[in-house]
Amino acid sequence: MLVFDQKRELKNFLDKERENSHAIGLVPTMGALHQGHVSLVKKALDENDTVVVSIFVNPTQFDNKDDLQKYPRSLEKDLQTLKLESPKIVVFAPTISAIYGDKVNSQSYEFDGLDKVMEGAFRTGHFDGVGTIVELLLKTVAPDRAYFGEKDFQQLQIVRKLVELKALPLEIVGCPIEREPHGLAMSSRNERLSETTRKEAGFIYKTLRAAQEKFGTESAKDIAAWVQSEFDKNQVLDLEYFQIADEDTLTPVAKRQEKTKYRAFIAVYADGVRLIDNLRLN
Ligand code: PAF
């Protein structure tokens, strides 16, 4: 399996792939690969001739130094996982300086307010960091399609906006959330949970499912109050936010509109680890 750590070499390789009319798929990751990532890779393999998987823990999207330091890193294991999937996979695993040179800074973006709520409100600068690395990856790889998981649904909508703003000629493919058997959304951060907490964290999805049920008959305000009261009773999990929002604009629900698609978004701390999840409500 080819592994590149320099943009120029990756670009040269991909130029030749394009000359052979090979469709190129990109799966951007921060490594510590799990079944959620593998499902993105499998979809990309079904739809493209060559699949680039990038593995890069992007420092500019972390608002918390401790979170960046503790983010799981397992490059050798990740390469083994990908090797087993297909010889069509090419890995891009650059160093920080190969991406940023000596200025590890984000660009600033105007994402039409999509970045001002939820993750954007609680993690200062996060989406500027995501925008910076995703723009660079999309411009370096110039894929026909790029694959993002719906677990980071806000990120997915922001990436769609980025592609529109920069007029990049590719398709963004959103892929469903993969869950552990008890419902916890798969995430590299789950590795940092103790076994007991990991089991308890199934409560997040259970609560989202209950909120989905309630959405048929109860107001968003009452559902949010109920969710808060459920977490107040939980000894292990701390709720950071629960928000019901319009899936397209991410605007918090005020007066419900019949044709609007709503989604519940949640962020929770468990063992000091921040977990996010979301669920379509209607
Ligand atoms: O979702 C992620 O893993 C990251 O935010 C991404 C898209 C790879 C950018 O660093």
PDB file of N, CA and C and ligand atoms in Angstrom, residues 28-30 37 54 56 58 61 71 126 130 133-134 137 148 152 155, ligand 1:
ATOM      1  N   PRO A  28     -11.250  11.720   4.549  1.00  0.00           N
ATOM      2  CA  PRO A  28     -10.379  12.412   5.519  1.00  0.00           C
ATOM      3  C   PRO A  28     -10.613  11.860   6.920  1.00  0.00           C
ATOM      4  N   THR A  29      -9.544  11.527   7.633  1.00  0.00           N
ATOM      5  CA  THR A  29      -9.681  11.030   9.011  1.00  0.00           C
ATOM      6  C   THR A  29      -8.576  11.624   9.881  1.00  0.00           C
ATOM      7  N   MET A  30      -8.768  11.455  11.182  1.00  0.00           N
ATOM      8  CA  MET A  30      -7.679  11.796  12.115  1.00  0.00           C
ATOM      9  C   MET A  30      -7.095  10.508  12.693  1.00  0.00           C
ATOM     10  N   HIS A  37     -15.105   4.539  10.385  1.00  0.00           N
ATOM     11  CA  HIS A  37     -14.217   4.936   9.272  1.00  0.00           C
ATOM     12  C   HIS A  37     -14.247   3.872   8.177  1.00  0.00           C
ATOM     13  N   SER A  54      -6.817  10.020   4.257  1.00  0.00           N
ATOM     14  CA  SER A  54      -5.834  10.872   4.933  1.00  0.00           C
ATOM     15  C   SER A  54      -5.904  10.601   6.434  1.00  0.00           C
ATOM     16  N   PHE A  56      -4.491  12.426   9.734  1.00  0.00           N
ATOM     17  CA  PHE A  56      -3.772  13.610  10.222  1.00  0.00           C
ATOM     18  C   PHE A  56      -4.544  14.203  11.389  1.00  0.00           C
ATOM     19  N   ASN A  58      -5.344  17.045  13.192  1.00  0.00           N
ATOM     20  CA  ASN A  58      -5.190  18.446  12.795  1.00  0.00           C
ATOM     21  C   ASN A  58      -5.182  19.374  14.017  1.00  0.00           C
ATOM     22  N   GLN A  61      -7.849  22.451  14.812  1.00  0.00           N
ATOM     23  CA  GLN A  61      -9.282  22.310  15.115  1.00  0.00           C
ATOM     24  C   GLN A  61      -9.539  21.956  16.576  1.00  0.00           C
ATOM     25  N   TYR A  71      -5.549  12.792  22.121  1.00  0.00           N
ATOM     26  CA  TYR A  71      -6.276  12.200  20.999  1.00  0.00           C
ATOM     27  C   TYR A  71      -5.544  10.915  20.583  1.00  0.00           C
ATOM     28  N   HIS A 126     -12.988  26.021  16.243  1.00  0.00           N
ATOM     29  CA  HIS A 126     -12.962  24.635  15.756  1.00  0.00           C
ATOM     30  C   HIS A 126     -13.222  24.554  14.248  1.00  0.00           C
ATOM     31  N   VAL A 130     -11.177  23.120  11.011  1.00  0.00           N
ATOM     32  CA  VAL A 130     -11.688  22.056  10.120  1.00  0.00           C
ATOM     33  C   VAL A 130     -11.694  22.568   8.674  1.00  0.00           C
ATOM     34  N   ILE A 133      -8.090  22.601   7.124  1.00  0.00           N
ATOM     35  CA  ILE A 133      -7.506  21.308   6.710  1.00  0.00           C
ATOM     36  C   ILE A 133      -8.321  20.671   5.591  1.00  0.00           C
ATOM     37  N   VAL A 134      -9.657  20.787   5.668  1.00  0.00           N
ATOM     38  CA  VAL A 134     -10.468  20.142   4.624  1.00  0.00           C
ATOM     39  C   VAL A 134     -10.235  20.839   3.285  1.00  0.00           C
ATOM     40  N   LEU A 137      -6.956  19.584   1.983  1.00  0.00           N
ATOM     41  CA  LEU A 137      -7.026  18.190   1.494  1.00  0.00           C
ATOM     42  C   LEU A 137      -7.783  18.111   0.166  1.00  0.00           C
ATOM     43  N   PHE A 148     -17.784  11.857   4.394  1.00  0.00           N
ATOM     44  CA  PHE A 148     -17.784  12.343   5.778  1.00  0.00           C
ATOM     45  C   PHE A 148     -18.908  11.653   6.531  1.00  0.00           C
ATOM     46  N   ASP A 152     -20.550  13.650  12.826  1.00  0.00           N
ATOM     47  CA  ASP A 152     -20.194  15.072  12.873  1.00  0.00           C
ATOM     48  C   ASP A 152     -21.087  15.793  11.863  1.00  0.00           C
ATOM     49  N   GLN A 155     -20.322  19.378  11.047  1.00  0.00           N
ATOM     50  CA  GLN A 155     -19.125  19.438  10.199  1.00  0.00           C
ATOM     51  C   GLN A 155     -19.488  19.119   8.745  1.00  0.00           C
TER      52      GLN A 155
HETATM   53  O1  PAF B   1     -13.951  14.338  11.275  1.00  0.00           O
HETATM   54  C1  PAF B   1     -12.704  14.327  11.386  1.00  0.00           C
HETATM   55  O2  PAF B   1     -12.088  13.295  11.681  1.00  0.00           O
HETATM   56  C2  PAF B   1     -11.932  15.613  11.167  1.00  0.00           C
HETATM   57  O3  PAF B   1     -12.635  16.706  11.630  1.00  0.00           O
HETATM   58  C3  PAF B   1     -11.484  15.799   9.699  1.00  0.00           C
HETATM   59  C4  PAF B   1     -12.681  15.955   8.778  1.00  0.00           C
HETATM   60  C5  PAF B   1     -10.643  14.624   9.257  1.00  0.00           C
HETATM   61  C6  PAF B   1     -10.642  17.075   9.576  1.00  0.00           C
HETATM   62  O4  PAF B   1      -9.512  17.005  10.390  1.00  0.00           O
END
